[in-house]
Short mmCIF file of C-alpha atoms in Angstrom, two decimals:
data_model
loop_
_atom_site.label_atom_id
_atom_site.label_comp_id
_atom_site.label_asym_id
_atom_site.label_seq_id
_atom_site.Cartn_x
_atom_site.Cartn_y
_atom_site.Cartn_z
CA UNK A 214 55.73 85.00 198.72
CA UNK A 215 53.13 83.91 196.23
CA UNK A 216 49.46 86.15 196.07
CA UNK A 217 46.47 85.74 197.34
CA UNK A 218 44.55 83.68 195.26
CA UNK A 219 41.99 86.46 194.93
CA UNK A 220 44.62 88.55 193.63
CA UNK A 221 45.68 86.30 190.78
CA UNK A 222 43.69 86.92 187.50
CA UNK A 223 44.48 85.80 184.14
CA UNK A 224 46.07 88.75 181.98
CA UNK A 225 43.34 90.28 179.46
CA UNK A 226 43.63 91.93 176.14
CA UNK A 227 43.82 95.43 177.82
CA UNK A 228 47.09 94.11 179.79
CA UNK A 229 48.32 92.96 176.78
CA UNK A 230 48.09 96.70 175.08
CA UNK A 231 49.45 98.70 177.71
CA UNK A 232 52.54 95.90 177.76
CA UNK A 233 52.90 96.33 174.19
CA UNK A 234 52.02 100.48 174.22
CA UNK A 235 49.17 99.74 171.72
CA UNK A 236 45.68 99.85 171.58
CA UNK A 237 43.11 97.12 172.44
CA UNK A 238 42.01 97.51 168.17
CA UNK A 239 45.73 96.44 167.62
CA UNK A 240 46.25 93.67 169.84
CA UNK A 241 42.91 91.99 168.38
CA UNK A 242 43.86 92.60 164.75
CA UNK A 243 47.17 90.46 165.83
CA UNK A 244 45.19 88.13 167.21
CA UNK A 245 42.63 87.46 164.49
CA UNK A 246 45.83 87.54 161.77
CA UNK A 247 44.43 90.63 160.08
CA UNK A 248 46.92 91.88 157.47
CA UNK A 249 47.51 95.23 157.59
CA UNK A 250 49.52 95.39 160.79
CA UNK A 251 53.36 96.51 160.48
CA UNK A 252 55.41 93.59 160.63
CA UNK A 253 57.25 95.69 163.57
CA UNK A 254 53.98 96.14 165.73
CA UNK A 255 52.87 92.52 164.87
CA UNK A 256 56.29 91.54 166.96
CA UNK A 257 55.55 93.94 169.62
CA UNK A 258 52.06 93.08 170.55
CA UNK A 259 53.23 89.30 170.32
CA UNK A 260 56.52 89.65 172.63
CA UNK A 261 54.08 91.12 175.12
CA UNK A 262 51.81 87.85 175.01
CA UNK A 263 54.33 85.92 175.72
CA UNK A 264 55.22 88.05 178.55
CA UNK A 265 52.24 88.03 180.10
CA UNK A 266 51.43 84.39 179.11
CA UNK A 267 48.18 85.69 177.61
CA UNK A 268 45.64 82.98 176.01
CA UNK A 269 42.74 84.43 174.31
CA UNK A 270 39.22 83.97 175.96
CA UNK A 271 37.57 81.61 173.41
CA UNK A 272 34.08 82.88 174.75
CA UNK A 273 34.78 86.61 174.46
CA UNK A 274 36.23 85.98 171.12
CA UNK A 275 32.93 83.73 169.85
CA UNK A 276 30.95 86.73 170.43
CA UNK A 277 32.66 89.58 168.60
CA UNK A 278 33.19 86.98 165.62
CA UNK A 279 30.50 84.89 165.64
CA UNK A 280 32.80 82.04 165.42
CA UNK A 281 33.05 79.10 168.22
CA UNK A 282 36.85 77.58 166.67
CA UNK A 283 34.81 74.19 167.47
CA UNK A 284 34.05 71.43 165.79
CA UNK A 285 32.17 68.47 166.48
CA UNK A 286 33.45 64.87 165.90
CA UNK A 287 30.18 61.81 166.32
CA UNK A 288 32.33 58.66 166.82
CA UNK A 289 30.85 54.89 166.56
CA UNK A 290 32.21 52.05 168.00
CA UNK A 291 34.98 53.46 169.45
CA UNK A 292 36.08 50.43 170.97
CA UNK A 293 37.86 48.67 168.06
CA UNK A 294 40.80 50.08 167.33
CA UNK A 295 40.37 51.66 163.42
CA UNK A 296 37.74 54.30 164.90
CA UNK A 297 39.76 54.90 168.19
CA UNK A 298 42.73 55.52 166.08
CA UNK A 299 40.61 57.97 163.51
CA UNK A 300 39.07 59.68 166.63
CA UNK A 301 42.60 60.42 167.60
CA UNK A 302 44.11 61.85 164.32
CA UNK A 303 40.96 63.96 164.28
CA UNK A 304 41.39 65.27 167.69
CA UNK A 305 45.29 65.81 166.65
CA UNK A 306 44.47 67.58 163.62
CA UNK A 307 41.87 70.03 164.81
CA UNK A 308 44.38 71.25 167.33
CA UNK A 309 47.04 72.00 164.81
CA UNK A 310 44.68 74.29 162.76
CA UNK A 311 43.50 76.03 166.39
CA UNK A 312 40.08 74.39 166.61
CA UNK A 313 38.52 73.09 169.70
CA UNK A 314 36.84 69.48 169.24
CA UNK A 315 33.63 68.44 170.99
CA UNK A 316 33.42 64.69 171.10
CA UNK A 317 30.17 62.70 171.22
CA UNK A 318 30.60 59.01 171.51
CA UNK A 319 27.70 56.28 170.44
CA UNK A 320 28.12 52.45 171.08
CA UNK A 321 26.06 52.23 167.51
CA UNK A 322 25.07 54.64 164.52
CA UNK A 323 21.08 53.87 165.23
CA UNK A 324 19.22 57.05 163.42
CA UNK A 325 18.38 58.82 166.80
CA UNK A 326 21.31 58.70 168.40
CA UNK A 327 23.00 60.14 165.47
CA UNK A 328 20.19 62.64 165.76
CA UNK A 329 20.52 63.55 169.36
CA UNK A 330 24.44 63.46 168.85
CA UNK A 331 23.66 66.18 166.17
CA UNK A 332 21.31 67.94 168.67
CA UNK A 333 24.11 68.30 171.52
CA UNK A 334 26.84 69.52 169.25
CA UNK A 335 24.16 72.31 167.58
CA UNK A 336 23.90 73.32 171.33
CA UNK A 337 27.20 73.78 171.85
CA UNK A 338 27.66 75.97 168.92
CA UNK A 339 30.28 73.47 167.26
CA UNK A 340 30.73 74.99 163.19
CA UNK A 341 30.81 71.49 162.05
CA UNK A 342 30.99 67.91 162.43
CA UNK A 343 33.38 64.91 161.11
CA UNK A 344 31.34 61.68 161.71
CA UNK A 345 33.20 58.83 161.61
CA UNK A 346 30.17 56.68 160.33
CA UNK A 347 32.44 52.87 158.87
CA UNK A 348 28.77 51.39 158.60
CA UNK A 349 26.35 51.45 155.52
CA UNK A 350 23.44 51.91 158.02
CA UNK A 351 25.25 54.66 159.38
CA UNK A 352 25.94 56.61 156.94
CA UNK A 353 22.25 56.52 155.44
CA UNK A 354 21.01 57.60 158.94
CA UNK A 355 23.05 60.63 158.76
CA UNK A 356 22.35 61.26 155.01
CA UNK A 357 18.75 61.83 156.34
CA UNK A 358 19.47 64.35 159.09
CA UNK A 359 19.20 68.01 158.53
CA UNK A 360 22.62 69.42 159.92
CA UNK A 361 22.59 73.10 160.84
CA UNK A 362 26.36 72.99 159.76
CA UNK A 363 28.98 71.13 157.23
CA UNK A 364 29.32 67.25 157.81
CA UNK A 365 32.25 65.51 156.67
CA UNK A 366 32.00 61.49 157.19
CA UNK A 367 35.18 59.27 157.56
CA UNK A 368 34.86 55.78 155.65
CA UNK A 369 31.35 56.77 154.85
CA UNK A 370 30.14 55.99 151.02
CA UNK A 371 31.20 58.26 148.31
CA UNK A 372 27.90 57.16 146.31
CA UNK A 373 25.93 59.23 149.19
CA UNK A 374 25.79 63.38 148.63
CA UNK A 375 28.40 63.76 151.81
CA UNK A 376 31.95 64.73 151.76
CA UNK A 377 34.24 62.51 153.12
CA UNK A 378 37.64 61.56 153.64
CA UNK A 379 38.87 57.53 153.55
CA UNK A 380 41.47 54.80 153.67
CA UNK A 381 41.14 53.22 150.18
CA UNK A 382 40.22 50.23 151.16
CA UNK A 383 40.04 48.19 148.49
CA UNK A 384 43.95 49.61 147.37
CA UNK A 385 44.92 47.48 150.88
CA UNK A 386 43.38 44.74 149.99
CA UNK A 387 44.43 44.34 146.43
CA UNK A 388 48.03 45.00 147.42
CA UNK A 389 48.39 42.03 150.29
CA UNK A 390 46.59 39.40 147.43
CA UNK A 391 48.52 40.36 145.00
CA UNK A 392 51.75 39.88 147.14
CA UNK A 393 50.72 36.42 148.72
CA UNK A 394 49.71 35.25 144.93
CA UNK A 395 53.44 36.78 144.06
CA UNK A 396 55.25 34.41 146.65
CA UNK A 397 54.01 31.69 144.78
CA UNK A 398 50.08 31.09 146.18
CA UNK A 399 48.03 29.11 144.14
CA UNK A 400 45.07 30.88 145.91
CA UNK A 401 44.47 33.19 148.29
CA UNK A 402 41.61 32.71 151.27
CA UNK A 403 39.95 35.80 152.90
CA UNK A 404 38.33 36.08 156.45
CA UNK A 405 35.84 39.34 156.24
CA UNK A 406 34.41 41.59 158.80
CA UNK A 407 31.40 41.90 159.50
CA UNK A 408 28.53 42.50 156.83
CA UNK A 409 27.30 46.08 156.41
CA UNK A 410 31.11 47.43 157.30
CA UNK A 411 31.96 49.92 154.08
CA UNK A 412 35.65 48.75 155.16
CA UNK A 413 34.53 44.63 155.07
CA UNK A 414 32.91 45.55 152.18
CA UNK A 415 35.65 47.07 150.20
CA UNK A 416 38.44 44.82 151.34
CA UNK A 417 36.41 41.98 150.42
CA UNK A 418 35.87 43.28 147.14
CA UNK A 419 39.76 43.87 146.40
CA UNK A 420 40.66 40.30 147.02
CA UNK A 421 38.03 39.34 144.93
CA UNK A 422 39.35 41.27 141.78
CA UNK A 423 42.57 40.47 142.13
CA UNK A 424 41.78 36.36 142.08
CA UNK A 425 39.55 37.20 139.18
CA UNK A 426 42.16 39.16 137.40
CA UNK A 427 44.74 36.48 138.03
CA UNK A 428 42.20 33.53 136.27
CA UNK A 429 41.13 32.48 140.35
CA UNK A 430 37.91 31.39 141.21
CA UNK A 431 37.33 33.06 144.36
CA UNK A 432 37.25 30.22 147.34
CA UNK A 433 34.39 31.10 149.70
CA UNK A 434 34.27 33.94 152.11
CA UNK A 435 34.41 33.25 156.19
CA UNK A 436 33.21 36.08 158.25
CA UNK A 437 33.97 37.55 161.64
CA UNK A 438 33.34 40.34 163.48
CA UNK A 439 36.68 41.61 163.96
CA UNK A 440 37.63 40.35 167.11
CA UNK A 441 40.18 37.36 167.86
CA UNK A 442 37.58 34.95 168.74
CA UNK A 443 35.97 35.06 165.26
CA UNK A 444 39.09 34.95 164.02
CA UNK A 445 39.90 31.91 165.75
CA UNK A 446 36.80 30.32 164.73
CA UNK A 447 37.32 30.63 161.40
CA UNK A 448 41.48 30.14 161.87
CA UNK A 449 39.88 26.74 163.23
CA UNK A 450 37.35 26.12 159.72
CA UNK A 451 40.59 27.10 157.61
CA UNK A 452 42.87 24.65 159.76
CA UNK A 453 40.17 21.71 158.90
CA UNK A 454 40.51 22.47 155.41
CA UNK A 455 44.09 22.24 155.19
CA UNK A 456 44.49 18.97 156.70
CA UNK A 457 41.68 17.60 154.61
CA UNK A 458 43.19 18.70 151.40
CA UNK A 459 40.53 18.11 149.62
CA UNK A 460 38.75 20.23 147.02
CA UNK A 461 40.02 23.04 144.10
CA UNK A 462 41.10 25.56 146.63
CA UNK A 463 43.94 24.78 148.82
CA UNK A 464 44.46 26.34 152.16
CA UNK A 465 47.90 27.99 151.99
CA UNK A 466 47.51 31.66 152.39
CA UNK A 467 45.12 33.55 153.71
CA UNK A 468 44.08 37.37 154.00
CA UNK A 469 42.28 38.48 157.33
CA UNK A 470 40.55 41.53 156.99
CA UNK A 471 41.90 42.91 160.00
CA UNK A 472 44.81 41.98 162.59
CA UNK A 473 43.46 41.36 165.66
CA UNK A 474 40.93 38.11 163.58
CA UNK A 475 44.34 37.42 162.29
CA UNK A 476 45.69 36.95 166.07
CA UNK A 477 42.83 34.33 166.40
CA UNK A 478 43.75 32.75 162.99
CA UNK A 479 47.33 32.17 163.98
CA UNK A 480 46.45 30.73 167.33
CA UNK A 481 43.68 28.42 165.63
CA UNK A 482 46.51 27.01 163.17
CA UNK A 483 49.21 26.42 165.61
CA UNK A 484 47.19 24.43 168.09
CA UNK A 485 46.12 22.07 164.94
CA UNK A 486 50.12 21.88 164.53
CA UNK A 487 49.87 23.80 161.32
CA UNK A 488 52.98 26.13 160.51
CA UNK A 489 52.76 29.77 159.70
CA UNK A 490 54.02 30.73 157.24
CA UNK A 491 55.62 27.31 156.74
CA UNK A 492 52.38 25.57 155.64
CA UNK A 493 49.81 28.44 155.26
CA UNK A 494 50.96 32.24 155.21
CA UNK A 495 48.57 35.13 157.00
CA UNK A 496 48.11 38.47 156.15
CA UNK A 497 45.97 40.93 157.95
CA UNK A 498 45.02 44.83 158.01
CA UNK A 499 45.46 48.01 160.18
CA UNK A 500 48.81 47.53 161.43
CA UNK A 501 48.38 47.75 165.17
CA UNK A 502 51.06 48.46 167.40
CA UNK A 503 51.38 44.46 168.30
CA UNK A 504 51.49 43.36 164.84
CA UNK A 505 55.07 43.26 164.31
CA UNK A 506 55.29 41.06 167.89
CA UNK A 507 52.54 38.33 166.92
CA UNK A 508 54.51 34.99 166.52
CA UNK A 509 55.03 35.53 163.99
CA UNK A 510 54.78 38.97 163.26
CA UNK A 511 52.49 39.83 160.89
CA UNK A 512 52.54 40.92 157.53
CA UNK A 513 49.90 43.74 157.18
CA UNK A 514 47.81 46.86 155.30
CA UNK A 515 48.49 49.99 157.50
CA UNK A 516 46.24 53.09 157.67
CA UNK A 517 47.93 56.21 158.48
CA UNK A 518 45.13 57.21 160.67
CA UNK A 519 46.97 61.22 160.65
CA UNK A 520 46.81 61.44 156.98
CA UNK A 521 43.44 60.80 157.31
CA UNK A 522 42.79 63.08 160.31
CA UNK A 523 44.49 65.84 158.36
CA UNK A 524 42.32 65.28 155.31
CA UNK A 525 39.00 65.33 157.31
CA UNK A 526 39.57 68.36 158.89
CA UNK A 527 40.96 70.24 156.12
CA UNK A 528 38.04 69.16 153.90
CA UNK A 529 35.54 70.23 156.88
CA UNK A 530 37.27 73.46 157.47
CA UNK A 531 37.06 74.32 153.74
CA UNK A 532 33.13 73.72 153.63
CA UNK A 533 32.96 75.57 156.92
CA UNK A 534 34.76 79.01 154.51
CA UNK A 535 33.14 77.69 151.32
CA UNK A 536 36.13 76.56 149.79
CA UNK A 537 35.03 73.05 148.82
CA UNK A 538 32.60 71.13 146.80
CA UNK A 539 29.59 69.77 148.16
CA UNK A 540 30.34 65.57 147.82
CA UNK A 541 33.75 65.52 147.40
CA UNK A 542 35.65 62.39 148.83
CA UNK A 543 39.47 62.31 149.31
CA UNK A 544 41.13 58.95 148.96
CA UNK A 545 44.40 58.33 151.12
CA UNK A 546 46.78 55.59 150.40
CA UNK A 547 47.34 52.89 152.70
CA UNK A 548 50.72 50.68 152.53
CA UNK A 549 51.75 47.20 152.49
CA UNK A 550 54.23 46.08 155.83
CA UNK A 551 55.49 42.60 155.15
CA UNK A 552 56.77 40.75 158.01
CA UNK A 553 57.61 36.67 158.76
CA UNK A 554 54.27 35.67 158.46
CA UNK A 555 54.47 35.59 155.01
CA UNK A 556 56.50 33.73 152.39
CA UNK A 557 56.22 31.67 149.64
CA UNK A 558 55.13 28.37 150.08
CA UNK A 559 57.13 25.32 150.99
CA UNK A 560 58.01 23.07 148.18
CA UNK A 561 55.99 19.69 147.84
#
């Protein structure tokens, strides 16, 4: 017959050192992972947790350390995929090194809500904050705040006095040119994110130097705003152009600076009866779980979004102890998938 619920508590420290014929000293030196406890009593006290399905009271604990085991994360436009996916790897990370994570979530990076998103987690006693910040605008808003604790940014600017931790960016980009230009591409076209993106920005800027590199005029830039529809639209320009075939640039491969635009530039070039990668090859960026079942599937940059959760935290947890460097920023490598949607060109 199960208890009364009034009789059921949760087992306390003091349970834990009568189980384990300790005292209460000993069980929190286990706890805390102080060293000088006999290897022998270290197994005791922890058999008896285990018993007892103890878990630590992260209040009680706060107040005899002066340490929360939180830490804040400010996430911006969580909605797209990229920060979604970094918000995760955060979350995942922070667990595995026994922090707690306190989540604010803003629709934009405007300067006060990056303030008042500061504000809340201060309240909550969080020991620092990861801010994934993938705008210029952002980052300079939060460069400006006075933080009572450590701030690590994720795709934020290393030319700003922050630590950070981020995909390198322009490493993608330069690896999917320099593969479509190595199947054979006279050129390569690129469809950008959105202006004032450190991510556009950067993957823009590695297509460029690779064309330059390789003797290619750059062909000019379209722009989206990373959702199919844009990509569509300009999937729609780029068909035009190759059935005009006019001009110094051809239309035969093309580098979307992120997968779901590239969904819309597929679509765009098969309803103008334009083969892929039969006539014009597309790359894009991120990876997402439906890449490899777009028709075709797509050829792609992929972030490893834990790597990069990892990194943050580690980095934050170091300023936290004072184990790091005030502005350092950790670079992490992304990778090249190639799928059917790219190939070298047909022969004319």
């Amino acid at each position: 017959m199960a208890r009364p619920a009034e009789d059921v508590r949760p087992p306390t420290m003091a349970d834990v050192a009568r189980e384990a014929g300790v005292s209460h000293q000993t069980v929190s030196r286990v706890l805390s992972g102080h060293p000088h406890v006999r290897p022998a009593t270290r197994e005791q006290v922890t058999l008896a947790i285990e018993r007892l399905g103890y878990r630590p009271n992260s209040a009680a604990r706060a107040l005899v350390t002066r340490r929360t085991r939180t830490l804040g994360v400010i996430a911006v436009n969580t909605a797209l995929y990229g920060p979604a996916s970094t918000l995760t790897g955060l979350e995942e990370a922070a667990r595995e090194q026994g922090y707690l994570v306190s989540t604010v979530s803003l629709p934009t990076g405007e300067g006060q809500g990056l303030k008042d998103a500061v504000d809340h987690l201060a309240s909550w006693g969080v020991e620092g904050v990861v801010a994934i910040t993938p705008q210029r605008s952002h980052i300079h808003a939060l460069a400006e705040l006075d933080a009572p604790f450590p701030v690590v940014t994720v795709e934020g600017s290393h030319q700003l006095d922050l630590p950070g931790v981020s995909l390198d960016q322009e490493r993608g980009a330069r690896l999917v040119t320099e593969h479509l230009l190595a199947a054979g591409h006279s050129t390569v076209r690129h469809v950008a994110g959105p202006e004032d993106w450190m991510e556009s920005e950067a993957r823009t800027a590695g297509w460029r130097r690779v064309l330059e590199e390789s003797g290619i005029r750059p062909p000019r830039v379209l722009t989206g705003d990373w959702s199919p529809l844009s990509g569509y639209r300009a999937g729609q320009e780029l068909a035009g152009l190759a059935r005009a075939r006019r001009g110094a640039a051809p239309v035969t491969a093309v580098f979307v600076a992120n997968d779901q635009m590239a969904l819309g530039v597929l679509r765009a070039l098969r309803e103008a009866g334009i083969r892929t990668p039969g006539e014009v090859a597309v790359a894009g960026f991120d990876d997402i779980p439906e890449a490899e079942y777009f028709p075709p599937p797509l050829t792609t940059v992929r972030q490893d979004f834990a790597a990069i959760g990892r990194r943050s935290i580690g980095l934050l947890v170091d300023h936290i102890e004072g184990r790091a460097r005030k502005a350092e920023h950790l670079l992490v490598e992304p990778q090249l998938i190639v799928r059917a949607s790219t190939r070298p060109p047909r022969e004319t």
